[in-house]
Amino acid sequence: VYKRQVLTGLLLFYSAPVRYWYNIFFRLKLLLIVVAGLNVFLFHSRIYTRMKDWERDPIPPGAARLAGLVSIVAWSMIVVSGRMIAYNWFDCDIQPQPGWVNTLAGCATDVE
């Protein structure tokens, strides 16, 4: 299933790579995917290895709960930012935009 999602995502990106790359929501989604991946790596390499110590406790340790919270927030924001990619509120070809939008999107503007 994941192979199809990656393939269709890459094909969609390939359809208009410049437009997608300069989309703030696309960049946010990529950043959040990296954060979610790091969260999984840290959870499985550090927290999950000590699960036998805390599996009978009524409340998991703070690190496990934090990893769960980061996972829920990251994946929720990945879904929302993925949906927001379709909207071009912050495209470089729609000027004038606020300075922070131009900076985050990497827009080259002639504004002095």
PDB file of N, CA and C in Angstrom:
ATOM      1  N   VAL A   1       0.834  -1.196   0.000  1.00  0.00           N
ATOM      2  CA  VAL A   1       0.000   0.000   0.000  1.00  0.00           C
ATOM      3  C   VAL A   1       0.871   1.249   0.000  1.00  0.00           C
ATOM      4  N   TYR A   2       1.913   1.283   0.828  1.00  0.00           N
ATOM      5  CA  TYR A   2       2.739   2.475   0.924  1.00  0.00           C
ATOM      6  C   TYR A   2       3.505   2.739  -0.364  1.00  0.00           C
ATOM      7  N   LYS A   3       3.846   1.675  -1.087  1.00  0.00           N
ATOM      8  CA  LYS A   3       4.559   1.845  -2.347  1.00  0.00           C
ATOM      9  C   LYS A   3       3.713   2.623  -3.340  1.00  0.00           C
ATOM     10  N   ARG A   4       2.416   2.332  -3.365  1.00  0.00           N
ATOM     11  CA  ARG A   4       1.524   3.070  -4.270  1.00  0.00           C
ATOM     12  C   ARG A   4       1.421   4.537  -3.879  1.00  0.00           C
ATOM     13  N   GLN A   5       1.374   4.800  -2.576  1.00  0.00           N
ATOM     14  CA  GLN A   5       1.274   6.186  -2.123  1.00  0.00           C
ATOM     15  C   GLN A   5       2.526   6.971  -2.486  1.00  0.00           C
ATOM     16  N   VAL A   6       3.680   6.354  -2.299  1.00  0.00           N
ATOM     17  CA  VAL A   6       4.934   7.017  -2.651  1.00  0.00           C
ATOM     18  C   VAL A   6       4.998   7.235  -4.162  1.00  0.00           C
ATOM     19  N   LEU A   7       4.633   6.213  -4.937  1.00  0.00           N
ATOM     20  CA  LEU A   7       4.674   6.323  -6.397  1.00  0.00           C
ATOM     21  C   LEU A   7       3.733   7.414  -6.895  1.00  0.00           C
ATOM     22  N   THR A   8       2.495   7.431  -6.406  1.00  0.00           N
ATOM     23  CA  THR A   8       1.557   8.450  -6.879  1.00  0.00           C
ATOM     24  C   THR A   8       1.972   9.841  -6.408  1.00  0.00           C
ATOM     25  N   GLY A   9       2.555   9.940  -5.209  1.00  0.00           N
ATOM     26  CA  GLY A   9       3.049  11.234  -4.744  1.00  0.00           C
ATOM     27  C   GLY A   9       4.192  11.742  -5.601  1.00  0.00           C
ATOM     28  N   LEU A  10       5.109  10.856  -5.954  1.00  0.00           N
ATOM     29  CA  LEU A  10       6.222  11.256  -6.825  1.00  0.00           C
ATOM     30  C   LEU A  10       5.732  11.646  -8.217  1.00  0.00           C
ATOM     31  N   LEU A  11       4.760  10.903  -8.751  1.00  0.00           N
ATOM     32  CA  LEU A  11       4.205  11.256 -10.061  1.00  0.00           C
ATOM     33  C   LEU A  11       3.495  12.607 -10.016  1.00  0.00           C
ATOM     34  N   LEU A  12       2.778  12.863  -8.945  1.00  0.00           N
ATOM     35  CA  LEU A  12       2.109  14.154  -8.805  1.00  0.00           C
ATOM     36  C   LEU A  12       3.132  15.277  -8.710  1.00  0.00           C
ATOM     37  N   PHE A  13       4.187  15.076  -7.932  1.00  0.00           N
ATOM     38  CA  PHE A  13       5.246  16.074  -7.831  1.00  0.00           C
ATOM     39  C   PHE A  13       5.905  16.283  -9.187  1.00  0.00           C
ATOM     40  N   TYR A  14       6.118  15.221  -9.942  1.00  0.00           N
ATOM     41  CA  TYR A  14       6.760  15.294 -11.254  1.00  0.00           C
ATOM     42  C   TYR A  14       5.928  16.089 -12.250  1.00  0.00           C
ATOM     43  N   SER A  15       4.615  16.171 -12.039  1.00  0.00           N
ATOM     44  CA  SER A  15       3.753  16.897 -12.968  1.00  0.00           C
ATOM     45  C   SER A  15       4.035  18.394 -12.973  1.00  0.00           C
ATOM     46  N   ALA A  16       4.455  18.950 -11.857  1.00  0.00           N
ATOM     47  CA  ALA A  16       4.763  20.386 -11.766  1.00  0.00           C
ATOM     48  C   ALA A  16       5.754  20.606 -10.630  1.00  0.00           C
ATOM     49  N   PRO A  17       7.010  20.136 -10.773  1.00  0.00           N
ATOM     50  CA  PRO A  17       7.943  20.168  -9.640  1.00  0.00           C
ATOM     51  C   PRO A  17       8.262  21.568  -9.124  1.00  0.00           C
ATOM     52  N   VAL A  18       8.384  22.526 -10.012  1.00  0.00           N
ATOM     53  CA  VAL A  18       8.723  23.882  -9.558  1.00  0.00           C
ATOM     54  C   VAL A  18       7.574  24.471  -8.758  1.00  0.00           C
ATOM     55  N   ARG A  19       6.369  24.299  -9.234  1.00  0.00           N
ATOM     56  CA  ARG A  19       5.201  24.836  -8.526  1.00  0.00           C
ATOM     57  C   ARG A  19       5.069  24.191  -7.149  1.00  0.00           C
ATOM     58  N   TYR A  20       5.260  22.872  -7.077  1.00  0.00           N
ATOM     59  CA  TYR A  20       5.133  22.213  -5.783  1.00  0.00           C
ATOM     60  C   TYR A  20       6.286  22.565  -4.859  1.00  0.00           C
ATOM     61  N   TRP A  21       7.490  22.651  -5.376  1.00  0.00           N
ATOM     62  CA  TRP A  21       8.634  22.918  -4.505  1.00  0.00           C
ATOM     63  C   TRP A  21       8.508  24.269  -3.815  1.00  0.00           C
ATOM     64  N   TYR A  22       7.963  25.250  -4.497  1.00  0.00           N
ATOM     65  CA  TYR A  22       7.832  26.582  -3.909  1.00  0.00           C
ATOM     66  C   TYR A  22       6.525  26.764  -3.140  1.00  0.00           C
ATOM     67  N   ASN A  23       5.765  25.722  -2.958  1.00  0.00           N
ATOM     68  CA  ASN A  23       4.534  25.765  -2.180  1.00  0.00           C
ATOM     69  C   ASN A  23       4.886  25.580  -0.695  1.00  0.00           C
ATOM     70  N   ILE A  24       4.483  26.518   0.135  1.00  0.00           N
ATOM     71  CA  ILE A  24       4.798  26.482   1.565  1.00  0.00           C
ATOM     72  C   ILE A  24       4.251  25.214   2.218  1.00  0.00           C
ATOM     73  N   PHE A  25       3.053  24.826   1.838  1.00  0.00           N
ATOM     74  CA  PHE A  25       2.444  23.650   2.454  1.00  0.00           C
ATOM     75  C   PHE A  25       3.165  22.361   2.062  1.00  0.00           C
ATOM     76  N   PHE A  26       3.689  22.303   0.826  1.00  0.00           N
ATOM     77  CA  PHE A  26       4.464  21.136   0.406  1.00  0.00           C
ATOM     78  C   PHE A  26       5.743  21.027   1.229  1.00  0.00           C
ATOM     79  N   ARG A  27       6.426  22.153   1.416  1.00  0.00           N
ATOM     80  CA  ARG A  27       7.652  22.140   2.216  1.00  0.00           C
ATOM     81  C   ARG A  27       7.361  21.773   3.674  1.00  0.00           C
ATOM     82  N   LEU A  28       6.262  22.289   4.199  1.00  0.00           N
ATOM     83  CA  LEU A  28       5.867  21.940   5.567  1.00  0.00           C
ATOM     84  C   LEU A  28       5.591  20.447   5.676  1.00  0.00           C
ATOM     85  N   LYS A  29       4.902  19.884   4.678  1.00  0.00           N
ATOM     86  CA  LYS A  29       4.606  18.456   4.696  1.00  0.00           C
ATOM     87  C   LYS A  29       5.887  17.636   4.685  1.00  0.00           C
ATOM     88  N   LEU A  30       6.844  17.995   3.838  1.00  0.00           N
ATOM     89  CA  LEU A  30       8.115  17.276   3.805  1.00  0.00           C
ATOM     90  C   LEU A  30       8.841  17.372   5.138  1.00  0.00           C
ATOM     91  N   LEU A  31       8.864  18.544   5.735  1.00  0.00           N
ATOM     92  CA  LEU A  31       9.511  18.724   7.032  1.00  0.00           C
ATOM     93  C   LEU A  31       8.835  17.865   8.102  1.00  0.00           C
ATOM     94  N   LEU A  32       7.514  17.835   8.097  1.00  0.00           N
ATOM     95  CA  LEU A  32       6.787  17.050   9.082  1.00  0.00           C
ATOM     96  C   LEU A  32       6.980  15.544   8.880  1.00  0.00           C
ATOM     97  N   ILE A  33       7.139  15.113   7.635  1.00  0.00           N
ATOM     98  CA  ILE A  33       7.419  13.697   7.378  1.00  0.00           C
ATOM     99  C   ILE A  33       8.777  13.331   7.967  1.00  0.00           C
ATOM    100  N   VAL A  34       9.750  14.229   7.842  1.00  0.00           N
ATOM    101  CA  VAL A  34      11.066  13.985   8.451  1.00  0.00           C
ATOM    102  C   VAL A  34      10.934  13.930   9.976  1.00  0.00           C
ATOM    103  N   VAL A  35      10.181  14.849  10.557  1.00  0.00           N
ATOM    104  CA  VAL A  35       9.967  14.851  12.013  1.00  0.00           C
ATOM    105  C   VAL A  35       9.293  13.554  12.456  1.00  0.00           C
ATOM    106  N   ALA A  36       8.274  13.113  11.726  1.00  0.00           N
ATOM    107  CA  ALA A  36       7.583  11.870  12.073  1.00  0.00           C
ATOM    108  C   ALA A  36       8.528  10.676  11.955  1.00  0.00           C
ATOM    109  N   GLY A  37       9.368  10.673  10.937  1.00  0.00           N
ATOM    110  CA  GLY A  37      10.338   9.593  10.778  1.00  0.00           C
ATOM    111  C   GLY A  37      11.353   9.563  11.899  1.00  0.00           C
ATOM    112  N   LEU A  38      11.845  10.735  12.293  1.00  0.00           N
ATOM    113  CA  LEU A  38      12.779  10.803  13.422  1.00  0.00           C
ATOM    114  C   LEU A  38      12.108  10.353  14.718  1.00  0.00           C
ATOM    115  N   ASN A  39      10.855  10.707  14.877  1.00  0.00           N
ATOM    116  CA  ASN A  39      10.113  10.293  16.062  1.00  0.00           C
ATOM    117  C   ASN A  39      10.011   8.769  16.127  1.00  0.00           C
ATOM    118  N   VAL A  40       9.699   8.143  15.012  1.00  0.00           N
ATOM    119  CA  VAL A  40       9.617   6.676  14.971  1.00  0.00           C
ATOM    120  C   VAL A  40      10.979   6.068  15.279  1.00  0.00           C
ATOM    121  N   PHE A  41      12.028   6.618  14.672  1.00  0.00           N
ATOM    122  CA  PHE A  41      13.378   6.093  14.907  1.00  0.00           C
ATOM    123  C   PHE A  41      13.761   6.198  16.382  1.00  0.00           C
ATOM    124  N   LEU A  42      13.541   7.366  16.969  1.00  0.00           N
ATOM    125  CA  LEU A  42      13.888   7.546  18.379  1.00  0.00           C
ATOM    126  C   LEU A  42      13.045   6.657  19.285  1.00  0.00           C
ATOM    127  N   PHE A  43      11.769   6.517  18.964  1.00  0.00           N
ATOM    128  CA  PHE A  43      10.908   5.668  19.796  1.00  0.00           C
ATOM    129  C   PHE A  43      11.391   4.223  19.768  1.00  0.00           C
ATOM    130  N   HIS A  44      11.645   3.701  18.584  1.00  0.00           N
ATOM    131  CA  HIS A  44      12.034   2.288  18.487  1.00  0.00           C
ATOM    132  C   HIS A  44      13.457   2.022  18.938  1.00  0.00           C
ATOM    133  N   SER A  45      14.335   3.009  18.828  1.00  0.00           N
ATOM    134  CA  SER A  45      15.723   2.770  19.220  1.00  0.00           C
ATOM    135  C   SER A  45      15.976   3.041  20.704  1.00  0.00           C
ATOM    136  N   ARG A  46      15.162   3.854  21.344  1.00  0.00           N
ATOM    137  CA  ARG A  46      15.431   4.217  22.738  1.00  0.00           C
ATOM    138  C   ARG A  46      14.298   3.870  23.697  1.00  0.00           C
ATOM    139  N   ILE A  47      13.099   4.230  23.371  1.00  0.00           N
ATOM    140  CA  ILE A  47      11.984   4.088  24.313  1.00  0.00           C
ATOM    141  C   ILE A  47      11.435   2.663  24.301  1.00  0.00           C
ATOM    142  N   TYR A  48      11.202   2.120  23.133  1.00  0.00           N
ATOM    143  CA  TYR A  48      10.585   0.796  23.020  1.00  0.00           C
ATOM    144  C   TYR A  48      11.496  -0.303  23.554  1.00  0.00           C
ATOM    145  N   THR A  49      12.798  -0.108  23.492  1.00  0.00           N
ATOM    146  CA  THR A  49      13.735  -1.129  23.987  1.00  0.00           C
ATOM    147  C   THR A  49      13.599  -1.347  25.492  1.00  0.00           C
ATOM    148  N   ARG A  50      13.060  -0.361  26.204  1.00  0.00           N
ATOM    149  CA  ARG A  50      12.874  -0.485  27.657  1.00  0.00           C
ATOM    150  C   ARG A  50      11.420  -0.747  28.031  1.00  0.00           C
ATOM    151  N   MET A  51      10.643  -1.233  27.093  1.00  0.00           N
ATOM    152  CA  MET A  51       9.222  -1.423  27.354  1.00  0.00           C
ATOM    153  C   MET A  51       8.972  -2.453  28.454  1.00  0.00           C
ATOM    154  N   LYS A  52       9.803  -3.459  28.574  1.00  0.00           N
ATOM    155  CA  LYS A  52       9.613  -4.479  29.613  1.00  0.00           C
ATOM    156  C   LYS A  52       9.664  -3.867  31.007  1.00  0.00           C
ATOM    157  N   ASP A  53      10.375  -2.755  31.161  1.00  0.00           N
ATOM    158  CA  ASP A  53      10.466  -2.099  32.466  1.00  0.00           C
ATOM    159  C   ASP A  53       9.163  -1.399  32.852  1.00  0.00           C
ATOM    160  N   TRP A  54       8.399  -0.949  31.873  1.00  0.00           N
ATOM    161  CA  TRP A  54       7.228  -0.145  32.184  1.00  0.00           C
ATOM    162  C   TRP A  54       5.929  -0.683  31.606  1.00  0.00           C
ATOM    163  N   GLU A  55       5.934  -1.876  31.021  1.00  0.00           N
ATOM    164  CA  GLU A  55       4.715  -2.347  30.375  1.00  0.00           C
ATOM    165  C   GLU A  55       3.576  -2.642  31.357  1.00  0.00           C
ATOM    166  N   ARG A  56       3.860  -2.888  32.622  1.00  0.00           N
ATOM    167  CA  ARG A  56       2.796  -3.159  33.602  1.00  0.00           C
ATOM    168  C   ARG A  56       2.398  -1.906  34.381  1.00  0.00           C
ATOM    169  N   ASP A  57       3.099  -0.813  34.190  1.00  0.00           N
ATOM    170  CA  ASP A  57       2.736   0.437  34.860  1.00  0.00           C
ATOM    171  C   ASP A  57       1.410   0.953  34.298  1.00  0.00           C
ATOM    172  N   PRO A  58       0.569   1.545  35.146  1.00  0.00           N
ATOM    173  CA  PRO A  58      -0.709   2.058  34.644  1.00  0.00           C
ATOM    174  C   PRO A  58      -0.535   3.264  33.712  1.00  0.00           C
ATOM    175  N   ILE A  59       0.549   3.991  33.892  1.00  0.00           N
ATOM    176  CA  ILE A  59       0.804   5.166  33.053  1.00  0.00           C
ATOM    177  C   ILE A  59       2.177   4.989  32.407  1.00  0.00           C
ATOM    178  N   PRO A  60       2.251   5.074  31.076  1.00  0.00           N
ATOM    179  CA  PRO A  60       3.548   4.956  30.408  1.00  0.00           C
ATOM    180  C   PRO A  60       4.461   6.114  30.808  1.00  0.00           C
ATOM    181  N   PRO A  61       5.773   5.942  30.658  1.00  0.00           N
ATOM    182  CA  PRO A  61       6.688   7.034  31.010  1.00  0.00           C
ATOM    183  C   PRO A  61       6.480   8.246  30.102  1.00  0.00           C
ATOM    184  N   GLY A  62       6.971   9.360  30.578  1.00  0.00           N
ATOM    185  CA  GLY A  62       6.790  10.618  29.852  1.00  0.00           C
ATOM    186  C   GLY A  62       7.345  10.582  28.442  1.00  0.00           C
ATOM    187  N   ALA A  63       8.468   9.903  28.245  1.00  0.00           N
ATOM    188  CA  ALA A  63       9.067   9.844  26.908  1.00  0.00           C
ATOM    189  C   ALA A  63       8.146   9.119  25.928  1.00  0.00           C
ATOM    190  N   ALA A  64       7.496   8.066  26.371  1.00  0.00           N
ATOM    191  CA  ALA A  64       6.574   7.331  25.506  1.00  0.00           C
ATOM    192  C   ALA A  64       5.338   8.173  25.190  1.00  0.00           C
ATOM    193  N   ARG A  65       4.836   8.863  26.195  1.00  0.00           N
ATOM    194  CA  ARG A  65       3.668   9.722  25.960  1.00  0.00           C
ATOM    195  C   ARG A  65       4.019  10.883  25.046  1.00  0.00           C
ATOM    196  N   LEU A  66       5.223  11.443  25.217  1.00  0.00           N
ATOM    197  CA  LEU A  66       5.659  12.527  24.340  1.00  0.00           C
ATOM    198  C   LEU A  66       5.804  12.040  22.904  1.00  0.00           C
ATOM    199  N   ALA A  67       6.362  10.841  22.729  1.00  0.00           N
ATOM    200  CA  ALA A  67       6.489  10.272  21.382  1.00  0.00           C
ATOM    201  C   ALA A  67       5.113  10.077  20.755  1.00  0.00           C
ATOM    202  N   GLY A  68       4.140   9.644  21.541  1.00  0.00           N
ATOM    203  CA  GLY A  68       2.782   9.491  21.034  1.00  0.00           C
ATOM    204  C   GLY A  68       2.166  10.820  20.637  1.00  0.00           C
ATOM    205  N   LEU A  69       2.378  11.827  21.463  1.00  0.00           N
ATOM    206  CA  LEU A  69       1.855  13.161  21.151  1.00  0.00           C
ATOM    207  C   LEU A  69       2.494  13.725  19.889  1.00  0.00           C
ATOM    208  N   VAL A  70       3.812  13.595  19.779  1.00  0.00           N
ATOM    209  CA  VAL A  70       4.506  14.082  18.577  1.00  0.00           C
ATOM    210  C   VAL A  70       3.977  13.359  17.351  1.00  0.00           C
ATOM    211  N   SER A  71       3.753  12.061  17.464  1.00  0.00           N
ATOM    212  CA  SER A  71       3.237  11.284  16.334  1.00  0.00           C
ATOM    213  C   SER A  71       1.853  11.760  15.914  1.00  0.00           C
ATOM    214  N   ILE A  72       0.963  11.923  16.880  1.00  0.00           N
ATOM    215  CA  ILE A  72      -0.404  12.363  16.559  1.00  0.00           C
ATOM    216  C   ILE A  72      -0.397  13.747  15.922  1.00  0.00           C
ATOM    217  N   VAL A  73       0.354  14.679  16.505  1.00  0.00           N
ATOM    218  CA  VAL A  73       0.392  16.043  15.975  1.00  0.00           C
ATOM    219  C   VAL A  73       1.045  16.074  14.596  1.00  0.00           C
ATOM    220  N   ALA A  74       2.173  15.379  14.439  1.00  0.00           N
ATOM    221  CA  ALA A  74       2.883  15.397  13.156  1.00  0.00           C
ATOM    222  C   ALA A  74       2.019  14.815  12.045  1.00  0.00           C
ATOM    223  N   TRP A  75       1.419  13.656  12.272  1.00  0.00           N
ATOM    224  CA  TRP A  75       0.624  13.039  11.208  1.00  0.00           C
ATOM    225  C   TRP A  75      -0.658  13.815  10.935  1.00  0.00           C
ATOM    226  N   SER A  76      -1.242  14.426  11.934  1.00  0.00           N
ATOM    227  CA  SER A  76      -2.419  15.277  11.692  1.00  0.00           C
ATOM    228  C   SER A  76      -2.042  16.464  10.832  1.00  0.00           C
ATOM    229  N   MET A  77      -0.900  17.070  11.144  1.00  0.00           N
ATOM    230  CA  MET A  77      -0.458  18.223  10.361  1.00  0.00           C
ATOM    231  C   MET A  77       0.001  17.814   8.960  1.00  0.00           C
ATOM    232  N   ILE A  78       0.516  16.601   8.798  1.00  0.00           N
ATOM    233  CA  ILE A  78       0.878  16.109   7.469  1.00  0.00           C
ATOM    234  C   ILE A  78      -0.366  15.998   6.600  1.00  0.00           C
ATOM    235  N   VAL A  79      -1.434  15.463   7.162  1.00  0.00           N
ATOM    236  CA  VAL A  79      -2.679  15.340   6.404  1.00  0.00           C
ATOM    237  C   VAL A  79      -3.220  16.714   6.034  1.00  0.00           C
ATOM    238  N   VAL A  80      -3.255  17.631   6.994  1.00  0.00           N
ATOM    239  CA  VAL A  80      -3.791  18.967   6.731  1.00  0.00           C
ATOM    240  C   VAL A  80      -2.922  19.710   5.719  1.00  0.00           C
ATOM    241  N   SER A  81      -1.608  19.674   5.885  1.00  0.00           N
ATOM    242  CA  SER A  81      -0.748  20.383   4.940  1.00  0.00           C
ATOM    243  C   SER A  81      -0.815  19.747   3.556  1.00  0.00           C
ATOM    244  N   GLY A  82      -0.997  18.419   3.492  1.00  0.00           N
ATOM    245  CA  GLY A  82      -1.173  17.765   2.194  1.00  0.00           C
ATOM    246  C   GLY A  82      -2.425  18.246   1.488  1.00  0.00           C
ATOM    247  N   ARG A  83      -3.477  18.431   2.238  1.00  0.00           N
ATOM    248  CA  ARG A  83      -4.722  18.953   1.646  1.00  0.00           C
ATOM    249  C   ARG A  83      -4.568  20.416   1.222  1.00  0.00           C
ATOM    250  N   MET A  84      -3.765  21.168   1.953  1.00  0.00           N
ATOM    251  CA  MET A  84      -3.605  22.594   1.666  1.00  0.00           C
ATOM    252  C   MET A  84      -2.704  22.866   0.458  1.00  0.00           C
ATOM    253  N   ILE A  85      -1.963  21.860  -0.004  1.00  0.00           N
ATOM    254  CA  ILE A  85      -1.089  22.046  -1.161  1.00  0.00           C
ATOM    255  C   ILE A  85      -1.888  22.509  -2.376  1.00  0.00           C
ATOM    256  N   ALA A  86      -3.126  22.091  -2.490  1.00  0.00           N
ATOM    257  CA  ALA A  86      -3.948  22.431  -3.655  1.00  0.00           C
ATOM    258  C   ALA A  86      -4.288  23.922  -3.736  1.00  0.00           C
ATOM    259  N   TYR A  87      -4.179  24.623  -2.632  1.00  0.00           N
ATOM    260  CA  TYR A  87      -4.556  26.031  -2.621  1.00  0.00           C
ATOM    261  C   TYR A  87      -3.321  26.890  -2.830  1.00  0.00           C
ATOM    262  N   ASN A  88      -3.426  27.869  -3.697  1.00  0.00           N
ATOM    263  CA  ASN A  88      -2.264  28.669  -4.086  1.00  0.00           C
ATOM    264  C   ASN A  88      -2.241  30.051  -3.440  1.00  0.00           C
ATOM    265  N   TRP A  89      -2.600  30.137  -2.198  1.00  0.00           N
ATOM    266  CA  TRP A  89      -2.624  31.427  -1.526  1.00  0.00           C
ATOM    267  C   TRP A  89      -1.238  32.047  -1.454  1.00  0.00           C
ATOM    268  N   PHE A  90      -0.219  31.229  -1.367  1.00  0.00           N
ATOM    269  CA  PHE A  90       1.132  31.736  -1.143  1.00  0.00           C
ATOM    270  C   PHE A  90       2.058  31.458  -2.320  1.00  0.00           C
ATOM    271  N   ASP A  91       1.541  31.393  -3.532  1.00  0.00           N
ATOM    272  CA  ASP A  91       2.396  31.161  -4.695  1.00  0.00           C
ATOM    273  C   ASP A  91       3.229  32.389  -5.011  1.00  0.00           C
ATOM    274  N   CYS A  92       4.404  32.128  -5.557  1.00  0.00           N
ATOM    275  CA  CYS A  92       5.318  33.225  -5.887  1.00  0.00           C
ATOM    276  C   CYS A  92       4.771  34.108  -7.009  1.00  0.00           C
ATOM    277  N   ASP A  93       3.955  33.545  -7.896  1.00  0.00           N
ATOM    278  CA  ASP A  93       3.451  34.350  -9.008  1.00  0.00           C
ATOM    279  C   ASP A  93       2.268  35.228  -8.620  1.00  0.00           C
ATOM    280  N   ILE A  94       1.833  35.150  -7.372  1.00  0.00           N
ATOM    281  CA  ILE A  94       0.782  36.031  -6.868  1.00  0.00           C
ATOM    282  C   ILE A  94       1.458  37.060  -5.965  1.00  0.00           C
ATOM    283  N   GLN A  95       1.744  38.210  -6.497  1.00  0.00           N
ATOM    284  CA  GLN A  95       2.427  39.257  -5.740  1.00  0.00           C
ATOM    285  C   GLN A  95       1.545  40.494  -5.704  1.00  0.00           C
ATOM    286  N   PRO A  96       1.631  41.334  -4.727  1.00  0.00           N
ATOM    287  CA  PRO A  96       2.580  41.308  -3.625  1.00  0.00           C
ATOM    288  C   PRO A  96       2.136  40.351  -2.520  1.00  0.00           C
ATOM    289  N   GLN A  97       3.103  39.727  -1.901  1.00  0.00           N
ATOM    290  CA  GLN A  97       2.902  38.852  -0.757  1.00  0.00           C
ATOM    291  C   GLN A  97       3.687  39.433   0.416  1.00  0.00           C
ATOM    292  N   PRO A  98       3.301  39.096   1.637  1.00  0.00           N
ATOM    293  CA  PRO A  98       4.104  39.535   2.785  1.00  0.00           C
ATOM    294  C   PRO A  98       5.528  38.990   2.688  1.00  0.00           C
ATOM    295  N   GLY A  99       6.467  39.686   3.290  1.00  0.00           N
ATOM    296  CA  GLY A  99       7.869  39.289   3.238  1.00  0.00           C
ATOM    297  C   GLY A  99       8.114  37.889   3.764  1.00  0.00           C
ATOM    298  N   TRP A 100       7.417  37.492   4.852  1.00  0.00           N
ATOM    299  CA  TRP A 100       7.633  36.164   5.410  1.00  0.00           C
ATOM    300  C   TRP A 100       7.177  35.080   4.449  1.00  0.00           C
ATOM    301  N   VAL A 101       6.135  35.351   3.654  1.00  0.00           N
ATOM    302  CA  VAL A 101       5.675  34.372   2.669  1.00  0.00           C
ATOM    303  C   VAL A 101       6.724  34.209   1.581  1.00  0.00           C
ATOM    304  N   ASN A 102       7.244  35.331   1.086  1.00  0.00           N
ATOM    305  CA  ASN A 102       8.274  35.267   0.054  1.00  0.00           C
ATOM    306  C   ASN A 102       9.521  34.551   0.559  1.00  0.00           C
ATOM    307  N   THR A 103       9.875  34.761   1.811  1.00  0.00           N
ATOM    308  CA  THR A 103      11.047  34.103   2.371  1.00  0.00           C
ATOM    309  C   THR A 103      10.831  32.602   2.503  1.00  0.00           C
ATOM    310  N   LEU A 104       9.687  32.190   3.088  1.00  0.00           N
ATOM    311  CA  LEU A 104       9.410  30.766   3.268  1.00  0.00           C
ATOM    312  C   LEU A 104       9.228  30.033   1.946  1.00  0.00           C
ATOM    313  N   ALA A 105       8.631  30.686   0.972  1.00  0.00           N
ATOM    314  CA  ALA A 105       8.409  30.043  -0.315  1.00  0.00           C
ATOM    315  C   ALA A 105       9.635  30.129  -1.210  1.00  0.00           C
ATOM    316  N   GLY A 106      10.606  30.950  -0.845  1.00  0.00           N
ATOM    317  CA  GLY A 106      11.807  31.087  -1.665  1.00  0.00           C
ATOM    318  C   GLY A 106      11.572  31.929  -2.899  1.00  0.00           C
ATOM    319  N   CYS A 107      10.622  32.857  -2.820  1.00  0.00           N
ATOM    320  CA  CYS A 107      10.294  33.691  -3.963  1.00  0.00           C
ATOM    321  C   CYS A 107      11.363  34.754  -4.182  1.00  0.00           C
ATOM    322  N   ALA A 108      11.713  34.971  -5.426  1.00  0.00           N
ATOM    323  CA  ALA A 108      12.624  36.059  -5.782  1.00  0.00           C
ATOM    324  C   ALA A 108      11.750  37.238  -6.186  1.00  0.00           C
ATOM    325  N   THR A 109      11.840  38.305  -5.427  1.00  0.00           N
ATOM    326  CA  THR A 109      11.020  39.483  -5.720  1.00  0.00           C
ATOM    327  C   THR A 109      11.928  40.672  -6.010  1.00  0.00           C
ATOM    328  N   ASP A 110      11.385  41.605  -6.757  1.00  0.00           N
ATOM    329  CA  ASP A 110      12.121  42.812  -7.099  1.00  0.00           C
ATOM    330  C   ASP A 110      11.795  43.957  -6.160  1.00  0.00           C
ATOM    331  N   VAL A 111      11.138  43.674  -5.060  1.00  0.00           N
ATOM    332  CA  VAL A 111      10.761  44.695  -4.090  1.00  0.00           C
ATOM    333  C   VAL A 111      12.013  45.177  -3.379  1.00  0.00           C
ATOM    334  N   GLU A 112      12.195  46.493  -3.318  1.00  0.00           N
ATOM    335  CA  GLU A 112      13.396  47.057  -2.674  1.00  0.00           C
ATOM    336  C   GLU A 112      13.094  47.594  -1.323  1.00  0.00           C
TER     337      GLU A 112
END
